Tab-separated table of C-alpha atoms in Angstrom:
chain	number	residue	atom	x	y	z
A	25	MET	CA	40.553	-137.336	-111.200
A	26	PRO	CA	43.617	-138.392	-112.197
A	27	ALA	CA	44.232	-142.294	-112.146
A	28	VAL	CA	47.393	-144.011	-111.066
A	29	LEU	CA	48.086	-148.089	-110.832
A	30	ILE	CA	50.880	-149.019	-107.832
A	31	THR	CA	52.388	-152.311	-108.139
A	32	GLY	CA	53.731	-153.847	-104.751
A	33	ALA	CA	50.907	-151.706	-102.994
A	34	ALA	CA	50.335	-153.874	-100.259
A	35	SER	CA	52.647	-153.065	-97.769
A	36	GLY	CA	56.017	-150.404	-97.346
A	37	ILE	CA	56.517	-147.729	-99.561
A	38	GLY	CA	53.966	-148.893	-102.101
A	39	ARG	CA	51.146	-149.112	-99.512
A	40	ALA	CA	52.055	-145.691	-97.998
A	41	ALA	CA	52.309	-143.953	-101.795
A	42	ALA	CA	48.606	-145.270	-102.265
A	43	LEU	CA	47.589	-143.601	-99.011
A	44	GLN	CA	49.334	-140.194	-100.291
A	45	PHE	CA	48.207	-140.395	-103.967
A	46	ALA	CA	44.458	-141.244	-102.061
A	47	GLN	CA	44.933	-138.344	-99.842
A	48	GLN	CA	45.136	-136.252	-102.984
A	49	GLY	CA	41.707	-137.456	-104.322
A	50	TRP	CA	43.006	-139.685	-107.759
A	51	ASP	CA	41.610	-143.141	-108.533
A	52	CYS	CA	43.976	-145.836	-107.241
A	53	LEU	CA	44.336	-148.909	-108.830
A	54	LEU	CA	46.231	-151.007	-106.195
A	55	VAL	CA	48.396	-154.582	-107.792
A	56	ASP	CA	50.254	-157.069	-105.397
A	57	ILE	CA	50.611	-160.602	-105.195
A	58	SER	CA	49.627	-160.595	-101.279
A	59	PRO	CA	46.098	-161.347	-100.476
A	60	ALA	CA	46.391	-158.498	-98.287
A	61	ILE	CA	46.075	-156.304	-101.355
A	62	ALA	CA	42.312	-156.876	-100.883
A	63	ALA	CA	42.031	-154.760	-98.117
A	64	LEU	CA	43.594	-151.684	-99.161
A	65	PRO	CA	40.746	-150.036	-101.403
A	66	ALA	CA	38.734	-149.215	-98.354
A	67	HIS	CA	41.712	-147.757	-96.440
A	68	CYS	CA	42.426	-145.388	-99.883
A	69	LEU	CA	38.412	-144.646	-100.465
A	70	ALA	CA	38.580	-143.439	-96.524
A	71	GLN	CA	41.630	-140.760	-97.102
A	72	GLY	CA	39.837	-139.393	-100.129
A	73	ALA	CA	40.400	-141.678	-103.266
A	74	ALA	CA	38.067	-141.082	-105.966
A	75	SER	CA	38.122	-144.739	-106.344
A	76	ALA	CA	39.804	-147.512	-105.389
A	77	GLN	CA	40.444	-151.222	-106.405
A	78	ALA	CA	42.644	-154.171	-105.984
A	79	PHE	CA	43.859	-156.602	-108.113
A	80	ALA	CA	45.583	-159.512	-106.336
A	81	LEU	CA	48.004	-160.726	-109.404
A	82	ASP	CA	51.595	-162.564	-110.212
A	83	LEU	CA	53.363	-159.683	-112.068
A	84	THR	CA	55.350	-162.610	-113.668
A	85	ASP	CA	52.456	-164.384	-115.195
A	86	ALA	CA	52.188	-163.365	-118.516
A	87	GLN	CA	48.658	-164.922	-118.756
A	88	ALA	CA	47.306	-162.532	-115.575
A	89	LEU	CA	49.141	-159.355	-117.172
A	90	ALA	CA	47.000	-160.001	-120.226
A	91	GLN	CA	43.973	-160.610	-118.060
A	92	LEU	CA	44.948	-156.857	-116.236
A	93	GLY	CA	45.370	-155.353	-119.804
A	94	ARG	CA	41.714	-156.097	-120.300
A	95	GLN	CA	40.598	-155.102	-117.276
A	96	LEU	CA	42.088	-151.535	-117.203
A	97	ALA	CA	40.020	-151.550	-120.892
A	98	GLU	CA	37.091	-150.307	-118.577
A	99	LEU	CA	38.732	-148.370	-116.216
A	100	PRO	CA	39.801	-144.785	-116.499
A	101	ALA	CA	43.091	-143.921	-118.634
A	102	LEU	CA	46.118	-143.938	-116.692
A	103	ASP	CA	48.229	-140.450	-115.797
A	104	ALA	CA	50.400	-142.066	-113.634
A	105	LEU	CA	52.287	-146.113	-113.812
A	106	VAL	CA	54.228	-146.722	-110.648
A	107	ASN	CA	56.747	-150.065	-110.765
A	108	ASN	CA	57.099	-150.247	-107.390
A	109	ALA	CA	57.215	-154.253	-106.599
A	110	GLY	CA	60.387	-155.893	-106.156
A	111	ILE	CA	62.071	-158.635	-104.072
A	112	SER	CA	65.249	-158.909	-102.601
A	113	ASP	CA	67.502	-162.033	-101.837
A	114	SER	CA	68.324	-162.830	-98.224
A	115	SER	CA	70.074	-166.262	-98.581
A	116	GLY	CA	73.502	-164.740	-98.671
A	117	ARG	CA	74.470	-167.320	-100.884
A	118	PRO	CA	77.428	-166.466	-103.620
A	119	LEU	CA	76.234	-165.898	-106.957
A	120	ALA	CA	78.802	-168.393	-108.415
A	121	GLU	CA	76.881	-171.490	-106.127
A	122	GLN	CA	73.079	-170.069	-107.147
A	123	ALA	CA	71.243	-172.391	-109.195
A	124	PRO	CA	69.102	-171.025	-111.885
A	125	ALA	CA	66.281	-171.200	-109.867
A	126	GLN	CA	67.290	-168.865	-107.443
A	127	TRP	CA	68.002	-165.862	-109.168
A	128	GLN	CA	65.479	-166.097	-112.284
A	129	ARG	CA	62.639	-165.016	-110.106
A	130	LEU	CA	64.127	-161.707	-108.828
A	131	LEU	CA	64.921	-160.843	-112.022
A	132	ARG	CA	62.136	-161.784	-113.468
A	133	LEU	CA	60.165	-159.561	-110.672
A	134	ASN	CA	62.480	-156.561	-110.544
A	135	LEU	CA	63.359	-156.226	-114.353
A	136	GLN	CA	61.242	-157.839	-116.806
A	137	ALA	CA	57.790	-157.301	-114.713
A	138	PRO	CA	58.148	-153.445	-115.195
A	139	GLN	CA	58.592	-153.772	-118.981
A	140	ALA	CA	55.745	-156.016	-119.510
A	141	LEU	CA	53.652	-154.281	-116.974
A	142	PHE	CA	54.233	-151.012	-119.171
A	143	ASP	CA	53.410	-152.838	-122.188
A	144	THR	CA	50.429	-153.870	-120.941
A	145	CYS	CA	49.300	-150.355	-119.843
A	146	LEU	CA	50.712	-148.742	-122.656
A	147	PRO	CA	47.557	-148.375	-124.789
A	148	ARG	CA	45.736	-147.030	-121.480
A	149	LEU	CA	47.885	-144.373	-120.553
A	150	LYS	CA	47.111	-140.877	-120.944
A	151	PRO	CA	49.368	-138.739	-123.739
A	152	ASP	CA	51.221	-137.098	-120.780
A	153	ALA	CA	51.667	-140.270	-118.441
A	154	ARG	CA	54.461	-140.605	-115.738
A	155	ILE	CA	56.527	-143.582	-115.535
A	156	VAL	CA	58.050	-143.747	-112.168
A	157	ASN	CA	60.453	-146.661	-111.634
A	158	VAL	CA	61.300	-147.867	-107.990
A	159	SER	CA	64.538	-148.987	-108.364
A	160	SER	CA	67.218	-149.170	-105.145
A	161	GLY	CA	70.601	-147.484	-103.543
A	162	ALA	CA	71.858	-150.816	-104.663
A	163	GLY	CA	71.377	-149.996	-108.056
A	164	GLN	CA	74.280	-147.431	-107.879
A	165	LYS	CA	76.644	-149.557	-106.142
A	166	ALA	CA	77.236	-153.236	-105.757
A	167	ILE	CA	75.728	-155.191	-102.954
A	168	PRO	CA	77.203	-158.129	-102.168
A	169	TRP	CA	75.271	-161.389	-101.133
A	170	ARG	CA	72.107	-160.359	-102.132
A	171	GLY	CA	72.085	-162.601	-105.567
A	172	LEU	CA	70.945	-160.707	-108.476
A	173	TYR	CA	69.341	-157.524	-106.417
A	174	SER	CA	71.770	-155.007	-107.236
A	175	PRO	CA	72.465	-155.820	-111.580
A	176	SER	CA	68.807	-156.014	-111.803
A	177	LYS	CA	68.206	-152.332	-110.183
A	178	ALA	CA	70.755	-150.964	-112.318
A	179	GLY	CA	68.781	-152.712	-115.268
A	180	LEU	CA	66.186	-150.831	-114.189
A	181	ILE	CA	67.704	-147.748	-114.002
A	182	ALA	CA	69.233	-147.979	-117.342
A	183	TRP	CA	65.971	-149.442	-119.117
A	184	SER	CA	63.935	-145.890	-117.409
A	185	HIS	CA	66.566	-143.864	-118.876
A	186	ARG	CA	65.884	-145.479	-122.711
A	187	LEU	CA	62.095	-145.436	-122.260
A	188	ALA	CA	62.364	-141.578	-121.560
A	189	GLN	CA	64.223	-141.120	-124.765
A	190	ARG	CA	61.614	-143.763	-126.791
A	191	TYR	CA	58.785	-141.526	-125.447
A	192	PRO	CA	59.647	-137.980	-124.706
A	193	GLN	CA	56.236	-137.220	-124.385
A	194	LEU	CA	55.790	-139.527	-121.137
A	195	GLY	CA	57.717	-138.338	-118.134
A	196	VAL	CA	59.686	-141.126	-116.803
A	197	THR	CA	61.757	-141.180	-114.069
A	198	THR	CA	63.667	-144.020	-111.213
A	199	LEU	CA	63.395	-143.301	-107.636
A	200	CYS	CA	66.541	-144.858	-105.882
A	201	PRO	CA	65.715	-145.122	-102.414
A	202	GLY	CA	68.297	-145.612	-99.271
A	203	PHE	CA	67.678	-147.378	-96.216
A	204	VAL	CA	63.722	-147.408	-95.053
A	205	ARG	CA	61.977	-148.394	-91.828
A	206	THR	CA	59.945	-150.669	-93.374
A	207	GLU	CA	58.072	-153.403	-91.642
A	208	LEU	CA	60.337	-155.990	-92.039
A	209	VAL	CA	63.496	-153.539	-91.161
A	210	GLN	CA	61.682	-152.838	-88.057
A	211	GLY	CA	60.961	-156.315	-87.087
A	212	LEU	CA	64.845	-156.856	-87.444
A	213	MET	CA	65.586	-154.156	-85.206
A	214	ASP	CA	63.051	-154.761	-82.478
A	215	ALA	CA	63.927	-158.333	-82.724
A	216	GLY	CA	68.084	-157.414	-82.048
A	217	ARG	CA	69.078	-158.295	-85.640
A	218	LEU	CA	69.806	-154.800	-86.615
A	219	ALA	CA	71.322	-151.943	-84.355
A	220	LEU	CA	70.120	-148.579	-85.599
A	221	ALA	CA	73.609	-147.045	-85.112
A	222	ASP	CA	74.867	-149.889	-87.634
A	223	ALA	CA	72.395	-149.325	-90.229
A	224	VAL	CA	73.015	-145.565	-90.550
A	225	ALA	CA	77.055	-146.087	-90.298
A	226	LYS	CA	76.995	-144.798	-93.734
A	227	ILE	CA	74.022	-142.334	-94.321
A	228	PRO	CA	74.961	-138.707	-93.823
A	229	LEU	CA	71.719	-137.644	-92.467
A	230	GLY	CA	72.180	-139.980	-89.451
A	231	ARG	CA	68.777	-141.654	-89.761
A	232	LEU	CA	66.814	-144.268	-91.873
A	233	ALA	CA	63.991	-142.815	-94.010
A	234	GLU	CA	60.342	-143.729	-93.529
A	235	PRO	CA	57.969	-145.205	-96.000
A	236	GLU	CA	56.682	-141.874	-96.209
A	237	GLU	CA	59.194	-140.321	-97.383
A	238	MET	CA	59.490	-142.557	-100.235
A	239	ALA	CA	55.765	-142.019	-101.360
A	240	ALA	CA	55.693	-138.247	-101.105
A	241	ALA	CA	58.687	-138.393	-103.497
A	242	LEU	CA	56.622	-140.799	-105.592
A	243	VAL	CA	53.434	-138.891	-105.473
A	244	PHE	CA	55.654	-135.572	-106.959
A	245	LEU	CA	57.317	-137.811	-109.715
A	246	ALA	CA	53.578	-139.263	-110.933
A	247	GLN	CA	52.836	-135.372	-111.244
A	248	PRO	CA	52.871	-132.973	-114.258
A	249	GLN	CA	55.263	-131.118	-112.957
A	250	ALA	CA	57.691	-133.660	-112.308
A	251	HIS	CA	58.213	-134.093	-116.196
A	252	VAL	CA	61.344	-131.757	-116.322
A	253	LEU	CA	62.757	-134.221	-114.328
A	254	SER	CA	61.636	-137.270	-117.120
A	255	GLY	CA	65.462	-139.494	-117.864
A	256	GLN	CA	66.609	-138.581	-114.681
A	257	VAL	CA	67.414	-141.018	-110.874
A	258	LEU	CA	66.393	-138.985	-108.086
A	259	SER	CA	68.121	-140.721	-104.843
A	260	VAL	CA	66.543	-140.384	-101.689
A	261	ASP	CA	69.202	-141.564	-99.482
A	262	GLY	CA	69.604	-139.407	-96.631
A	263	GLY	CA	73.221	-139.113	-98.837
A	264	SER	CA	74.305	-142.714	-98.512
A	265	GLY	CA	74.774	-142.768	-102.234
A	266	ILE	CA	77.319	-139.699	-102.302
A	267	TYR	CA	79.327	-140.562	-99.035
A	268	GLY	CA	82.892	-142.135	-99.717
A	269	GLY	CA	84.488	-141.683	-96.104
A	270	SER	CA	85.523	-144.355	-93.716
A	271	SER	CA	84.520	-143.263	-90.448
A	272	ARG	CA	80.735	-143.886	-89.465
A	273	CYS	CA	78.310	-141.277	-89.700
A	274	ALA	CA	76.782	-139.648	-86.736
A	275	LEU	CA	73.514	-141.220	-85.896
A	276	SER	CA	70.804	-137.983	-85.457
A	277	THR	CA	69.003	-137.210	-82.425
A	278	ALA	CA	66.998	-134.823	-84.901
A	279	VAL	CA	63.366	-135.172	-85.199
A	280	PRO	CA	62.032	-135.086	-88.773
A	281	ALA	CA	59.881	-132.161	-89.807
A	282	PRO	CA	55.809	-133.208	-90.867
A	283	LEU	CA	56.132	-133.891	-94.596
A	284	GLN	CA	53.399	-131.054	-94.861
A	285	THR	CA	55.371	-128.462	-92.811
A	286	PRO	CA	55.019	-125.053	-94.756
A	287	LEU	CA	58.052	-124.227	-96.637
A	288	HIS	CA	59.341	-120.502	-96.615
A	289	LEU	CA	61.659	-119.876	-99.593
A	290	GLN	CA	64.371	-117.255	-99.881
A	291	LEU	CA	66.614	-115.941	-102.682
A	292	GLN	CA	70.485	-115.748	-102.456
A	293	ALA	CA	71.135	-113.965	-105.404
A	294	GLY	CA	73.726	-113.770	-107.278
A	295	SER	CA	75.029	-110.433	-109.823
A	296	ASP	CA	72.798	-111.003	-113.116
A	297	ALA	CA	69.916	-108.651	-112.705
A	298	ALA	CA	68.088	-110.166	-115.337
A	299	CYS	CA	68.340	-114.121	-114.042
A	300	ASP	CA	68.182	-112.630	-109.946
A	301	GLY	CA	64.794	-110.472	-111.373
A	302	ALA	CA	63.332	-113.244	-112.715
A	303	TRP	CA	63.953	-115.857	-109.940
A	304	LEU	CA	62.794	-113.116	-107.125
A	305	GLN	CA	59.565	-112.093	-109.191
A	306	ALA	CA	58.568	-115.764	-109.477
A	307	LEU	CA	59.581	-116.623	-105.586
A	308	GLN	CA	56.916	-113.614	-104.947
A	309	ALA	CA	54.029	-114.595	-107.347
A	310	ASP	CA	54.249	-117.976	-105.524
A	311	ALA	CA	54.187	-116.516	-102.072
A	312	PRO	CA	50.741	-115.439	-101.832
A	313	ALA	CA	49.544	-118.970	-102.017
A	314	HIS	CA	51.981	-120.247	-99.355
A	315	ALA	CA	51.629	-116.978	-96.940
A	316	ALA	CA	48.755	-118.273	-94.644
A	317	ALA	CA	50.640	-120.902	-93.234
A	318	THR	CA	51.169	-120.830	-89.213
A	319	GLY	CA	53.291	-122.348	-87.279
A	320	ALA	CA	56.899	-124.147	-87.691
A	321	LEU	CA	58.413	-123.385	-91.342
A	322	SER	CA	60.723	-125.394	-93.220
A	323	GLN	CA	63.596	-122.923	-94.184
A	324	GLY	CA	65.000	-123.163	-98.167
A	325	VAL	CA	67.110	-120.997	-99.889
A	326	VAL	CA	67.510	-120.674	-103.633
A	327	SER	CA	70.826	-118.878	-105.082
A	328	THR	CA	71.446	-117.762	-108.301
A	329	GLN	CA	75.173	-116.965	-107.972
A	330	ALA	CA	76.738	-119.634	-109.705
A	331	LEU	CA	74.373	-118.941	-113.009
A	332	ALA	CA	75.947	-115.705	-113.841
A	333	PRO	CA	77.492	-115.262	-117.185
A	334	ALA	CA	80.186	-113.082	-115.868
A	335	VAL	CA	81.239	-116.240	-113.505
A	336	SER	CA	84.267	-117.668	-114.190
A	337	ASP	CA	85.494	-119.467	-111.366
A	338	LEU	CA	82.185	-122.119	-111.163
A	339	LEU	CA	83.399	-123.616	-108.015
A	340	GLU	CA	84.213	-120.574	-106.124
A	341	ALA	CA	80.963	-119.506	-107.048
A	342	VAL	CA	79.429	-122.672	-105.335
A	343	LEU	CA	82.007	-122.420	-102.400
A	344	SER	CA	80.992	-119.036	-101.458
A	345	ALA	CA	76.932	-119.434	-101.451
A	346	GLY	CA	77.775	-122.517	-99.417
A	347	GLN	CA	79.482	-120.361	-97.017
A	348	GLN	CA	76.982	-117.626	-97.082
A	349	PHE	CA	74.280	-120.207	-96.320
A	350	ALA	CA	75.872	-122.129	-93.914
A	351	ALA	CA	77.076	-118.831	-91.927
A	352	ALA	CA	73.329	-117.776	-91.753
A	353	HIS	CA	71.943	-121.045	-91.129
A	354	ALA	CA	73.068	-123.311	-88.335
A	355	ARG	CA	70.816	-125.695	-88.625
A	356	ASP	CA	67.465	-127.371	-90.504
A	357	ALA	CA	67.224	-125.283	-93.785
A	358	SER	CA	67.786	-126.321	-97.391
A	359	LEU	CA	70.016	-124.871	-100.300
A	360	LEU	CA	68.986	-125.493	-103.378
A	361	LEU	CA	71.765	-124.332	-105.813
A	362	LEU	CA	71.175	-123.372	-109.922
A	363	LEU	CA	73.839	-124.229	-111.978
A	364	PRO	CA	74.669	-123.700	-115.780
A	365	ALA	CA	74.698	-127.052	-117.489
A	366	SER	CA	76.325	-125.402	-120.509
A	367	ALA	CA	79.293	-123.075	-121.170
A	368	PRO	CA	78.964	-119.339	-121.501
A	369	ALA	CA	79.869	-117.930	-125.259
A	370	ASN	CA	83.706	-117.015	-123.746
A	371	VAL	CA	84.496	-120.222	-121.673
A	372	PRO	CA	85.482	-123.546	-124.051
A	373	ALA	CA	83.364	-126.608	-123.233
A	374	TRP	CA	85.992	-128.715	-121.964
A	375	GLN	CA	86.563	-125.959	-119.597
A	376	HIS	CA	83.126	-125.650	-118.358
A	377	GLN	CA	82.300	-128.983	-117.886
A	378	THR	CA	85.619	-129.979	-115.824
A	379	ALA	CA	84.718	-126.733	-113.422
A	380	LEU	CA	80.787	-128.470	-113.385
A	381	ALA	CA	82.666	-131.539	-112.182
A	382	ALA	CA	83.910	-130.384	-109.692
A	383	ALA	CA	81.466	-128.222	-108.547
A	384	ARG	CA	78.889	-131.122	-108.213
A	385	MET	CA	81.445	-133.338	-106.086
A	386	LEU	CA	81.751	-129.946	-103.987
A	387	VAL	CA	77.878	-130.070	-103.425
A	388	ALA	CA	78.227	-133.653	-101.959
A	389	THR	CA	81.199	-133.441	-100.087
A	390	LEU	CA	79.142	-130.180	-98.199
A	391	ALA	CA	76.113	-132.170	-98.050
A	392	CYS	CA	77.788	-135.010	-95.957
A	393	GLU	CA	79.863	-132.277	-93.725
A	394	TRP	CA	76.270	-130.489	-92.916
A	395	ALA	CA	74.225	-133.769	-92.604
A	396	THR	CA	74.679	-133.679	-88.586
A	397	GLN	CA	73.650	-130.035	-88.770
A	398	GLY	CA	70.155	-131.006	-90.788
A	399	LEU	CA	71.528	-128.846	-93.668
A	400	ARG	CA	70.429	-129.548	-97.120
A	401	ILE	CA	72.445	-128.696	-100.227
A	402	ASN	CA	71.199	-130.260	-103.774
A	403	ALA	CA	71.741	-128.464	-107.335
A	404	LEU	CA	69.824	-127.903	-110.551
A	405	LEU	CA	71.843	-127.731	-113.586
A	406	LEU	CA	69.557	-125.339	-115.689
A	407	SER	CA	69.789	-124.597	-119.737
A	408	PRO	CA	70.015	-120.579	-120.478
A	409	GLU	CA	66.218	-120.354	-121.274
A	410	GLN	CA	65.296	-122.030	-117.765
A	411	ALA	CA	67.636	-119.325	-116.241
A	412	THR	CA	65.179	-116.474	-116.936
A	413	GLY	CA	62.168	-115.240	-118.201
A	414	ALA	CA	58.923	-117.243	-118.358
A	415	ALA	CA	60.697	-120.992	-117.686
A	416	VAL	CA	61.264	-120.186	-114.378
A	417	ALA	CA	57.704	-120.102	-113.040
A	418	GLN	CA	57.742	-123.539	-114.304
A	419	LEU	CA	60.208	-124.909	-112.908
A	420	LEU	CA	59.137	-123.774	-108.971
A	421	PRO	CA	57.365	-126.978	-108.162
A	422	LEU	CA	60.580	-128.769	-108.511
A	423	VAL	CA	62.094	-126.399	-106.272
A	424	ARG	CA	59.822	-126.115	-103.795
A	425	PHE	CA	59.496	-129.809	-103.693
A	426	LEU	CA	63.329	-130.167	-103.205
A	427	SER	CA	63.698	-127.300	-100.881
A	428	GLY	CA	60.863	-128.766	-98.306
A	429	ALA	CA	60.141	-131.270	-95.820
A	430	GLN	CA	58.657	-133.959	-98.688
A	431	ALA	CA	62.401	-134.276	-99.652
A	432	GLN	CA	63.953	-134.129	-96.347
A	433	PHE	CA	65.691	-137.142	-97.264
A	434	VAL	CA	66.858	-135.709	-100.290
A	435	THR	CA	70.923	-133.422	-100.475
A	436	GLY	CA	74.069	-133.908	-102.549
A	437	GLN	CA	72.285	-134.792	-105.948
A	438	SER	CA	72.745	-132.892	-108.462
A	439	LEU	CA	69.755	-133.354	-111.317
A	440	ASP	CA	70.751	-131.751	-114.838
A	441	ILE	CA	67.200	-130.887	-116.531
A	442	SER	CA	68.231	-128.730	-118.885
A	443	GLY	CA	67.313	-131.155	-121.905
A	444	THR	CA	71.312	-130.079	-123.425
A	445	LYS	CA	74.185	-132.917	-123.667
A	446	GLU	CA	77.318	-130.052	-124.246
A	447	ARG	CA	80.322	-131.651	-126.473
A	448	TYR	CA	83.625	-131.671	-124.918
A	449	HIS	CA	84.927	-129.379	-127.623
A	450	GLY	CA	86.747	-125.816	-127.380
């Protein structure tokens, strides 16, 4: 059975993740400073975990980490490490007025502890292990009056990227949650200190995420199939990270689909016969594994319209694909666009990168405009080798995740999984 170590596992996202790993039969190693962590192994075993063990410790304590390292030496090697533990600063005190003691604890736990824990676990990581670091949307844009929370989360994103470069055999990804209905947030709403309409005012999908949605993303990112995302940031935020409008987002009245809702995936074909054929064949080969599903289905569309080398206007191709999708789906569906990461032979690299930047912003814009209808749009940037042939089948787990109910709080994202960095020259 695969083994995972999860920090911050006693509550919120960490606890939800532990239970979902347990449901898939993982060995669960559960870390938290709270004494409440002692009760979680029993719940994990009840959910189907192969084994479960709790470690109550302070991740900022070097001696405690050393002891953990000695304990790990006697346990199964790790397939995944989830750095989820973190704290915020709710004092409201300006940074210019904070004493070192106030911000040092936050920095040690949010930024330094994940690095120290990785070093501790490194001897026990399998060669192809996955590291998932939980940052925040606050790491991508500044949130004032919360101390060093945003800087610490920005640093974690940067460290994850460098870690992926230093250890290419590992899969290293960053999860950036948006506003999640944790126990703390729900308590604030119940007490009348936080209005739901205010909380979702800058979330295009018009609702808060549930901890289980973040957990589903963590479980996927911990799988071998997620290695293609190594070095990437996955924002599960309902579109808040891409929204730049001045108006308040409408409160959604839709009920989120159950995470295990089966997915019906269709192809929106382009004009390249080889590319379309490879994706159609892969989708058809994958269909029997999901054909037994009954009841309501999530509707997903994969579009190859912008992949064809003959397409000279990438932006027009993306807009056309979006218009066709919107005309065919009134609500509650997902469009996944496949985009060429590098320029076709007859197009200068600078021209392609200019069009690609515009296309990625178009994806974000459509995501914001469609959100109230429950329509989502995301994009994958592919290399020529990934766009056709045998490589297509290897991308299907990622395609299915992004298109399905487990990623229904992901929209407006463009993920470059091509592994290439095109130079800006003609």
